[in-house]
mmCIF file of C-alpha atoms in Angstrom:
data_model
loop_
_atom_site.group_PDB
_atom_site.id
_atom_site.type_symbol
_atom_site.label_atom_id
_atom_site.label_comp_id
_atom_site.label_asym_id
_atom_site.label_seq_id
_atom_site.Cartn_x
_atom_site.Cartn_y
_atom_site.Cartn_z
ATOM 1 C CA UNK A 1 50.201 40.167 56.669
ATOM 2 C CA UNK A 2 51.086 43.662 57.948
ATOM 3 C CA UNK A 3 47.563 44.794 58.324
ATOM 4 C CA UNK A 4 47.018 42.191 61.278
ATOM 5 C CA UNK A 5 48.669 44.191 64.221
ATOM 6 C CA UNK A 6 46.711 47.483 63.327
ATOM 7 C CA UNK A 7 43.519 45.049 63.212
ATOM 8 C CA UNK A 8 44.238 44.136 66.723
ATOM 9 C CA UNK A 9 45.582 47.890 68.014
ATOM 10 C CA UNK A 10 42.399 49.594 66.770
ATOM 11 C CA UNK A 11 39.686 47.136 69.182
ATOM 12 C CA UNK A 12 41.312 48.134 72.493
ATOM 13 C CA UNK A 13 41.440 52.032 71.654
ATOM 14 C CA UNK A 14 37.645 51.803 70.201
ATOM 15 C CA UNK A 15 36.404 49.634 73.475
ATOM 16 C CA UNK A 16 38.603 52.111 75.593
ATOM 17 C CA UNK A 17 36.984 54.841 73.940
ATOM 18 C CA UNK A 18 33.272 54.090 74.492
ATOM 19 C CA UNK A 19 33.740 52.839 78.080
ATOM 20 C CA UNK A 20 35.272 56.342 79.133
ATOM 21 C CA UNK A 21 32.274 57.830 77.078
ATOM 22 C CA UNK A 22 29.821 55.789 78.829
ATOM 23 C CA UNK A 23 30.890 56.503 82.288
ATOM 24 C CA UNK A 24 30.907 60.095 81.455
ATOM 25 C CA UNK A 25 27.264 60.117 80.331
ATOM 26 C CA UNK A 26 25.909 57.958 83.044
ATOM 27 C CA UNK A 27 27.835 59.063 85.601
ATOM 28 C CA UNK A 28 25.271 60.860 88.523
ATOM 29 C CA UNK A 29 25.524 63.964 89.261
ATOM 30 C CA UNK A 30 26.778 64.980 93.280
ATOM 31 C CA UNK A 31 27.317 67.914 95.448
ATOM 32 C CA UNK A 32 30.944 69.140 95.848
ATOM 33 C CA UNK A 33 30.759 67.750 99.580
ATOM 34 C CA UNK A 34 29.398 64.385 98.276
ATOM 35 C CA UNK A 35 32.148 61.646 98.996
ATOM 36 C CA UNK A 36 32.717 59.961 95.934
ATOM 37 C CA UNK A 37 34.032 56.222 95.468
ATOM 38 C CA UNK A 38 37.737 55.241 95.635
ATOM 39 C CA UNK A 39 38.842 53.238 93.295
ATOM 40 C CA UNK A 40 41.066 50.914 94.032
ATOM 41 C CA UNK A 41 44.566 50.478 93.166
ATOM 42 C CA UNK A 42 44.968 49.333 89.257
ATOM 43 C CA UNK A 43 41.176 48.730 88.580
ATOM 44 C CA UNK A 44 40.383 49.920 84.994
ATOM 45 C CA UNK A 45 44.136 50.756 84.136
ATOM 46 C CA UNK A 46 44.218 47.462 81.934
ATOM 47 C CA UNK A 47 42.211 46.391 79.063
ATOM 48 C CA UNK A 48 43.169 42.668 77.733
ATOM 49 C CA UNK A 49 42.638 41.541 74.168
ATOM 50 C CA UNK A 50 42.733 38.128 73.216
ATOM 51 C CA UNK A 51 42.977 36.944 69.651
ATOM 52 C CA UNK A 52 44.462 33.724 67.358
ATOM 53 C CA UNK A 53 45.201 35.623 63.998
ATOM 54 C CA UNK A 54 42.498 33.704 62.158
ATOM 55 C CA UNK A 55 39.536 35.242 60.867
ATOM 56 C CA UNK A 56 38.370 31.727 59.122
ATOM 57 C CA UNK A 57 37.110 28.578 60.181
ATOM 58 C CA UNK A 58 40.808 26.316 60.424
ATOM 59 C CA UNK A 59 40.717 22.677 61.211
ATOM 60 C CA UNK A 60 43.532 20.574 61.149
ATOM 61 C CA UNK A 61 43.948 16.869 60.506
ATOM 62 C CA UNK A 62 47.227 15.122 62.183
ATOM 63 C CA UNK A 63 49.565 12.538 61.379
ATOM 64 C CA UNK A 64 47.578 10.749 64.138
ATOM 65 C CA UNK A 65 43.777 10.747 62.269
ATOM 66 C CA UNK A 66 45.751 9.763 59.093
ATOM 67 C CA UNK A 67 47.380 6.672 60.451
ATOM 68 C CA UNK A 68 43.907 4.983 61.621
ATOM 69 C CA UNK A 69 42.765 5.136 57.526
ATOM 70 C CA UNK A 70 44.337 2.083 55.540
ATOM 71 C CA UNK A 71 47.418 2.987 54.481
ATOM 72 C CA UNK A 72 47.957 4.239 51.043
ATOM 73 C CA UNK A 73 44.899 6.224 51.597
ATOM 74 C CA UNK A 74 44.784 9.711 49.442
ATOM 75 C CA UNK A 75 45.306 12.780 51.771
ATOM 76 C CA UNK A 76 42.145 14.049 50.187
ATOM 77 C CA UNK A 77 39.490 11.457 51.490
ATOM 78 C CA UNK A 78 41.529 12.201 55.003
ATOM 79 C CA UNK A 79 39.939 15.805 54.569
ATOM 80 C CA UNK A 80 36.478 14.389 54.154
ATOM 81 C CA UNK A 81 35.719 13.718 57.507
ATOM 82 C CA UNK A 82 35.884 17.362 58.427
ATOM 83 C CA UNK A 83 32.339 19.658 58.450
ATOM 84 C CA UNK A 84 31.352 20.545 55.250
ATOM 85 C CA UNK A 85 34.082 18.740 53.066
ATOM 86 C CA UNK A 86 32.749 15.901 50.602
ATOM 87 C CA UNK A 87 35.375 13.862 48.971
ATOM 88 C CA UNK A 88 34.474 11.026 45.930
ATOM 89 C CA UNK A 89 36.372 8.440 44.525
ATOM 90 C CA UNK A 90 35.433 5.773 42.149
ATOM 91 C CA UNK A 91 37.959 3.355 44.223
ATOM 92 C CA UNK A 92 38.364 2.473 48.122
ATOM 93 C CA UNK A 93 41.752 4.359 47.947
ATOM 94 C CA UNK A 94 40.987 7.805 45.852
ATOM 95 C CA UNK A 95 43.575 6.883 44.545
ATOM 96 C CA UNK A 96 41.961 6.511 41.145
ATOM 97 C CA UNK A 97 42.592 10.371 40.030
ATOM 98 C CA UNK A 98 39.650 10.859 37.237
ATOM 99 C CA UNK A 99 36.942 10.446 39.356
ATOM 100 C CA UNK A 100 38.174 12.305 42.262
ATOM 101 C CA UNK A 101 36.440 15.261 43.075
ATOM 102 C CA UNK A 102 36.365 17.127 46.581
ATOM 103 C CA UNK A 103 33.986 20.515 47.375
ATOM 104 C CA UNK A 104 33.918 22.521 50.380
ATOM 105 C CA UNK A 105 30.952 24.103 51.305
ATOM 106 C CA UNK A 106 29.769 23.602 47.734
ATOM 107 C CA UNK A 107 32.669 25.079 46.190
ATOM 108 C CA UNK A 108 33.983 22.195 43.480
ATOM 109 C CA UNK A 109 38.089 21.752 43.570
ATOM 110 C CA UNK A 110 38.693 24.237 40.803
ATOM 111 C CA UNK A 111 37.987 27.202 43.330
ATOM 112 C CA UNK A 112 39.427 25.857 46.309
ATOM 113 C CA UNK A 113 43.520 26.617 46.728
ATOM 114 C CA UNK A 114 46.110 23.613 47.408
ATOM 115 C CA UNK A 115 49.559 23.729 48.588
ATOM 116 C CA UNK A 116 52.104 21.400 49.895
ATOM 117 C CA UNK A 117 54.828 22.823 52.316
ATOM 118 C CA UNK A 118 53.842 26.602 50.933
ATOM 119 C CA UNK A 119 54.023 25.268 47.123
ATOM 120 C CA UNK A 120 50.916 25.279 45.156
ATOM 121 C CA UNK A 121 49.581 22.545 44.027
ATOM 122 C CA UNK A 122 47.073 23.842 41.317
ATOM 123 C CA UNK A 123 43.458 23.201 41.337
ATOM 124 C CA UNK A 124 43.325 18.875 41.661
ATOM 125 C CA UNK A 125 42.382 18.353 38.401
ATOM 126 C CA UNK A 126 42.973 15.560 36.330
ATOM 127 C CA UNK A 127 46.094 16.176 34.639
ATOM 128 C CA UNK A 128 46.239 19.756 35.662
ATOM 129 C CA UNK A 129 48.649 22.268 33.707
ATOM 130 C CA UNK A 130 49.232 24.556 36.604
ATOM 131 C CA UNK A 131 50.081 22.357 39.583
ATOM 132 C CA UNK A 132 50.730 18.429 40.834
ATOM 133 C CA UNK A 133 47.663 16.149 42.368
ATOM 134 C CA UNK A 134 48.979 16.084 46.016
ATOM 135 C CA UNK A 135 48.680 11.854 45.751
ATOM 136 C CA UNK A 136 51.371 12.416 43.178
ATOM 137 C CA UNK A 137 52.993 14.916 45.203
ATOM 138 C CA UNK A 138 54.154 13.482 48.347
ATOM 139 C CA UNK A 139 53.033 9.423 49.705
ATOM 140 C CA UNK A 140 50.516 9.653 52.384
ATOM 141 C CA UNK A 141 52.399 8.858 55.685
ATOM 142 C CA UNK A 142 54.960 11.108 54.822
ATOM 143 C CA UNK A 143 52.214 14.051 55.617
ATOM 144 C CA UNK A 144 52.305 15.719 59.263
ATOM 145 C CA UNK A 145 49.367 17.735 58.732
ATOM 146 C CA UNK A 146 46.554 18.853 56.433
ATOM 147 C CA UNK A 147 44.439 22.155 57.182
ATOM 148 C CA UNK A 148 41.670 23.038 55.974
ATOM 149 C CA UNK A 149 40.700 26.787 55.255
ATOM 150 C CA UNK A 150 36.816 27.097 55.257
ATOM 151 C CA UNK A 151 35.656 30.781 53.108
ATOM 152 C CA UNK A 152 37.915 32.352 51.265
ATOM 153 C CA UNK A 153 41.392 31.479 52.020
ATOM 154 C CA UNK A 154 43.925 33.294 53.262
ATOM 155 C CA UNK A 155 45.620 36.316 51.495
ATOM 156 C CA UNK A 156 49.096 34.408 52.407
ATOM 157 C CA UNK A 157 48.328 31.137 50.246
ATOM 158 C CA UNK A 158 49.727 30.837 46.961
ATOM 159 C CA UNK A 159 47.448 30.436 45.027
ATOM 160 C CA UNK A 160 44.625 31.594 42.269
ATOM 161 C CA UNK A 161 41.751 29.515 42.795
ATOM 162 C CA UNK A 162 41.375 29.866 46.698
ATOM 163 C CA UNK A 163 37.999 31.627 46.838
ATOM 164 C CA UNK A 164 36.132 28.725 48.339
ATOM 165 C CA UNK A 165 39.112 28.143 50.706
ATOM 166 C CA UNK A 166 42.234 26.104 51.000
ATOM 167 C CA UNK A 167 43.859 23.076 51.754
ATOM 168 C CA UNK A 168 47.624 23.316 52.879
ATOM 169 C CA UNK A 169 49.404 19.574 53.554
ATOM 170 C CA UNK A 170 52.671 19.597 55.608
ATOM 171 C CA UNK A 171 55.285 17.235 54.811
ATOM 172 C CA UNK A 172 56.752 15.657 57.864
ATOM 173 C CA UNK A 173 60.316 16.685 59.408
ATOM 174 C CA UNK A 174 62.504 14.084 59.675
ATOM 175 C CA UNK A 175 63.171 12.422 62.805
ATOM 176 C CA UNK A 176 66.196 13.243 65.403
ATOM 177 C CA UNK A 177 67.049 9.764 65.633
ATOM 178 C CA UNK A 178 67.405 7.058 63.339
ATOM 179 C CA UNK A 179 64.243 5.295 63.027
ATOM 180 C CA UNK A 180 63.244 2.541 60.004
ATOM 181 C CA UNK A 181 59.440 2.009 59.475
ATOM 182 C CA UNK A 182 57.424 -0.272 56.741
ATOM 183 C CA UNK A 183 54.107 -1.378 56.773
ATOM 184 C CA UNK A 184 51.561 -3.407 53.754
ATOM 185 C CA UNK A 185 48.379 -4.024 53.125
ATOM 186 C CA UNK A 186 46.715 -7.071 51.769
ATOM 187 C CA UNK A 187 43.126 -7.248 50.379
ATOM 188 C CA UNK A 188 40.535 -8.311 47.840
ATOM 189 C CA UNK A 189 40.784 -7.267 43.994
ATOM 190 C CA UNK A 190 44.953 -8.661 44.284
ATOM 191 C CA UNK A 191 45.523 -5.544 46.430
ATOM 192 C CA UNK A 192 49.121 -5.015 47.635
ATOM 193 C CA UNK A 193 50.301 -2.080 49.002
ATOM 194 C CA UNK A 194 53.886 -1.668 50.396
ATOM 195 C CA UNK A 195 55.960 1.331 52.418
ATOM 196 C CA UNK A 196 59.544 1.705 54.022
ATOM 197 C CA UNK A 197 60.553 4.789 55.340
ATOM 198 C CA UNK A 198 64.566 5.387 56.936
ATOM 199 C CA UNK A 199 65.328 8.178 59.081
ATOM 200 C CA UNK A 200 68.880 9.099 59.187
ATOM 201 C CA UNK A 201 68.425 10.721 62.238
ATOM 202 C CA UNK A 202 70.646 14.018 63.122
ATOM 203 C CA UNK A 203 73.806 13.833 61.474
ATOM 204 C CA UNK A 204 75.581 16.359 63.482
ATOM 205 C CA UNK A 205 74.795 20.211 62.907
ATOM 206 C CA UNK A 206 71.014 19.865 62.974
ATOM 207 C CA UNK A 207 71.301 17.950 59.531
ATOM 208 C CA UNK A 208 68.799 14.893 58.901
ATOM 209 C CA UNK A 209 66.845 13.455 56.519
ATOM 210 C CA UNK A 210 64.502 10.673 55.274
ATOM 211 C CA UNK A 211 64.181 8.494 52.160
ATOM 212 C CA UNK A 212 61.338 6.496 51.546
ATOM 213 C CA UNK A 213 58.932 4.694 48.743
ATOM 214 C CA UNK A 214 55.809 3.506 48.250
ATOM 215 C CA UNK A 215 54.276 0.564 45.924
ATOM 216 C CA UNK A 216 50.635 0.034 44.703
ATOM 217 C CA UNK A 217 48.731 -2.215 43.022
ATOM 218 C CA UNK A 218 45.023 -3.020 42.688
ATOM 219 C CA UNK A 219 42.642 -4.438 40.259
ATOM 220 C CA UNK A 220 39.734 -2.643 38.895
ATOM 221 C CA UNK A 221 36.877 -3.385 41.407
ATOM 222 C CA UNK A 222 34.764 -3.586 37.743
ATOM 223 C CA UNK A 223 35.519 -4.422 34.198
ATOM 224 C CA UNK A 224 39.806 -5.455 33.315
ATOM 225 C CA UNK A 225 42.539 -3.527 34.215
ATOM 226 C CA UNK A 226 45.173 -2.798 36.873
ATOM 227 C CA UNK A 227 45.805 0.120 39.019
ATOM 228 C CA UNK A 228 49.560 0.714 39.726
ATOM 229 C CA UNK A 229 52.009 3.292 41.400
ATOM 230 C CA UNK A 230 55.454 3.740 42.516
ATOM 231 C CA UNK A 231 56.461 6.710 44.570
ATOM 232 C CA UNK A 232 59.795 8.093 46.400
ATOM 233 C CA UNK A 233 59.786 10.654 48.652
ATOM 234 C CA UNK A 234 63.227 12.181 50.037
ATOM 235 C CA UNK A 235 63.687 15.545 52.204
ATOM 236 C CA UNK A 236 66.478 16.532 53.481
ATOM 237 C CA UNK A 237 66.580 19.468 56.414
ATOM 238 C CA UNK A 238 69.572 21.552 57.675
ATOM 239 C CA UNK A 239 68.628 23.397 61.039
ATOM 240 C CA UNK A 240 70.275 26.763 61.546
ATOM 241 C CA UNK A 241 70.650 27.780 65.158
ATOM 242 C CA UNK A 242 67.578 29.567 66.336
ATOM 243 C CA UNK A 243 67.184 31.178 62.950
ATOM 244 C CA UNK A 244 65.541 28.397 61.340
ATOM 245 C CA UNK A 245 66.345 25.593 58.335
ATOM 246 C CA UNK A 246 66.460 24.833 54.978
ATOM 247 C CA UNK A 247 64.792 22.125 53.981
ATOM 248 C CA UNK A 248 65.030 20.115 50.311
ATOM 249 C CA UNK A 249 62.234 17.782 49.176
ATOM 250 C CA UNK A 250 62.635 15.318 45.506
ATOM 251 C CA UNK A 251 59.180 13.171 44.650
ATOM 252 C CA UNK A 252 59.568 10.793 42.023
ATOM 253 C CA UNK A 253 56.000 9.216 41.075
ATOM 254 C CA UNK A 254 55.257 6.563 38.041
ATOM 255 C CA UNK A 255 51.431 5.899 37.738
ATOM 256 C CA UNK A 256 49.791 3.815 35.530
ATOM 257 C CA UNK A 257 45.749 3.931 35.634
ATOM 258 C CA UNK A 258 43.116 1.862 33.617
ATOM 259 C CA UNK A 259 40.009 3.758 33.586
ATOM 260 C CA UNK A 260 36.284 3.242 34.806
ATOM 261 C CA UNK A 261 33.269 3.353 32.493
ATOM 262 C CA UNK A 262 31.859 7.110 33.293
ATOM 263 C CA UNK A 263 28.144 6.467 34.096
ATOM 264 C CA UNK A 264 25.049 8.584 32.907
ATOM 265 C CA UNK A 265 21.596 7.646 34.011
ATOM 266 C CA UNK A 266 20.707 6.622 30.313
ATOM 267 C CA UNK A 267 23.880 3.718 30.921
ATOM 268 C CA UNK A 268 22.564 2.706 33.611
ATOM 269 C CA UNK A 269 19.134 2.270 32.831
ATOM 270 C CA UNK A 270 20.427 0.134 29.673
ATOM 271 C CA UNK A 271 23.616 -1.494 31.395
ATOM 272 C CA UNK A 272 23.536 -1.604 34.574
ATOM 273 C CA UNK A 273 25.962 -0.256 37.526
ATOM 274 C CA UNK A 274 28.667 -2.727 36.782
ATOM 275 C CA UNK A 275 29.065 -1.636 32.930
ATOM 276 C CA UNK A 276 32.584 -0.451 31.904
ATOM 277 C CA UNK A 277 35.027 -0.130 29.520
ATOM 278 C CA UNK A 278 36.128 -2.651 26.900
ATOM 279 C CA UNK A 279 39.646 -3.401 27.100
ATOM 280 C CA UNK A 280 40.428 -6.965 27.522
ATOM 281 C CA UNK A 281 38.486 -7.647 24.017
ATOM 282 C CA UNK A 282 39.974 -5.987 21.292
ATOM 283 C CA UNK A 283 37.751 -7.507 18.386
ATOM 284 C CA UNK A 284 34.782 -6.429 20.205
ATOM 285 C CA UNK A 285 36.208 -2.626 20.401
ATOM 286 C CA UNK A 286 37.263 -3.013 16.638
ATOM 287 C CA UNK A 287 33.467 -3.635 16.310
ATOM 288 C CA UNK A 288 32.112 -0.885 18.479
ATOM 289 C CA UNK A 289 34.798 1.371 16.369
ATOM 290 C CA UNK A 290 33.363 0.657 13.106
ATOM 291 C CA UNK A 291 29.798 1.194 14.654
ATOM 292 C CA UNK A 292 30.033 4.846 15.887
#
């Protein structure tokens, strides 16, 4: 971070210097008599650089683009409507974490860095050792922001695996008044999906908070099985003057996932798109067992 102002210092001085050296070599050459221009008052004495600290490609998705998905929605198929970002799922949610997989610019998610309020995430995987899946983390419409870092990410980010960039999500502040908002969802495959959120609003002393939860539940779109999660989300924010806050966040998430069939061309070709796994007949697994 300190190397940033001397980046900046060093263009003015180098542009400075190779103006003055080109009026010195193309200046013309007059009599001592000649008249020579005035300049006038202040021309040339200023030299203006303008710059935004970023030396990467930053794009940044709002609370507002995330409320027009369906709620419930994982904050990484949000991302995939950006340039260059691909985001798969084998459900309409991505909610499903085995088969979620998101590249950017052809860099997979195990080279890209996450982090959620400055705290890394770890690399997405399924059931990573070094981090939290950010649809574990923190419920969906609790997010205020998600950027996106395209190239390597920046030297500030936390994390290990941020060669192919990074994605930083930013947990709303709660509000300054007291504010209660819910909303569901209804669909095919016995979808319900449920949210409440309650502002406290400030407190007195710049202190304010939020508690809120979130309920899933889906069928498998294929083969038997249920899809179900409930999450809490609670932060808590003391403001201190002009100096800044502290700020506490808890997540409590219980998941419970029936997997999809994975698919090879070879499965396909024999069973079709819709095959999956057996686990609504347990003779017929007994049977498959004793097979293999």
């Amino acid at each position: 971070m300190s190397f940033k102002p001397w980046l900046l210092s060093v263009a003015p001085l180098a542009l400075f210097a190779q103006d003055a050296l080109a009026r010195e070599t193309s200046a013309p050459t007059t009599a001592p008599d000649a008249e020579a221009p005035v300049a006038s008052e202040g021309e040339g004495d200023e030299i203006v650089v303008l710059g935004f600290g970023k030396t990467r490609q930053v794009q940044t998705i709002t609370a507002a683009d995330l409320e027009r998905l369906t709620p419930g929605t994982s904050p990484l198929k949000a991302a995939s409507k950006l340039p260059g970002v691909n985001f798969q799922s084998g459900d309409a949610f991505g909610a499903y974490e085995w088969s979620t997989r998101i590249s950017l610019r052809g860099f997979n998610q195990n080279q890209l860095g996450f982090t959620l309020d400055g705290v890394p995430l770890g690399d997405m995987s399924y059931g990573n050792v070094n981090g939290l899946h950010v649809s574990r983390a923190i419920i969906s419409e609790n997010l205020a922001s998600t950027t996106v870092a395209q190239g390597a990410g920046a030297l500030g980010t936390p994390s290990t695996s941020n060669l192919g960039g990074t994605l930083e999500f930013t947990s709303r502040t709660p509000s300054d008044s007291a504010d209660l908002v819910a909303s569901g969802t209804y669909g095919s495959n016995n979808t319900i999906r449920a949210f409440a959120r309650a502002d406290t609003g400030d407190l007195g002393g710049g202190l304010k908070g939020y508690l809120s939860y979130g309920y899933l539940t889906t069928d498998k779109w294929k083969g038997f099985g249920v899809q179900r999660q409930h999450q809490a989300n609670a932060k808590l924010v003391k403001e201190i003057d002009t100096r800044g806050s502290i700020a506490a966040f808890v997540n409590f998430c219980d998941r419970r996932e029936n997997d999809y069939q994975d698919l090879s061309y070879d499965i396909i070709a024999r069973r079709g798109l819709r095959n999956d796994n057996v686990s609504d007949n347990y003779p017929l697994a007994v049977q498959i067992g004793k097979v293999y």
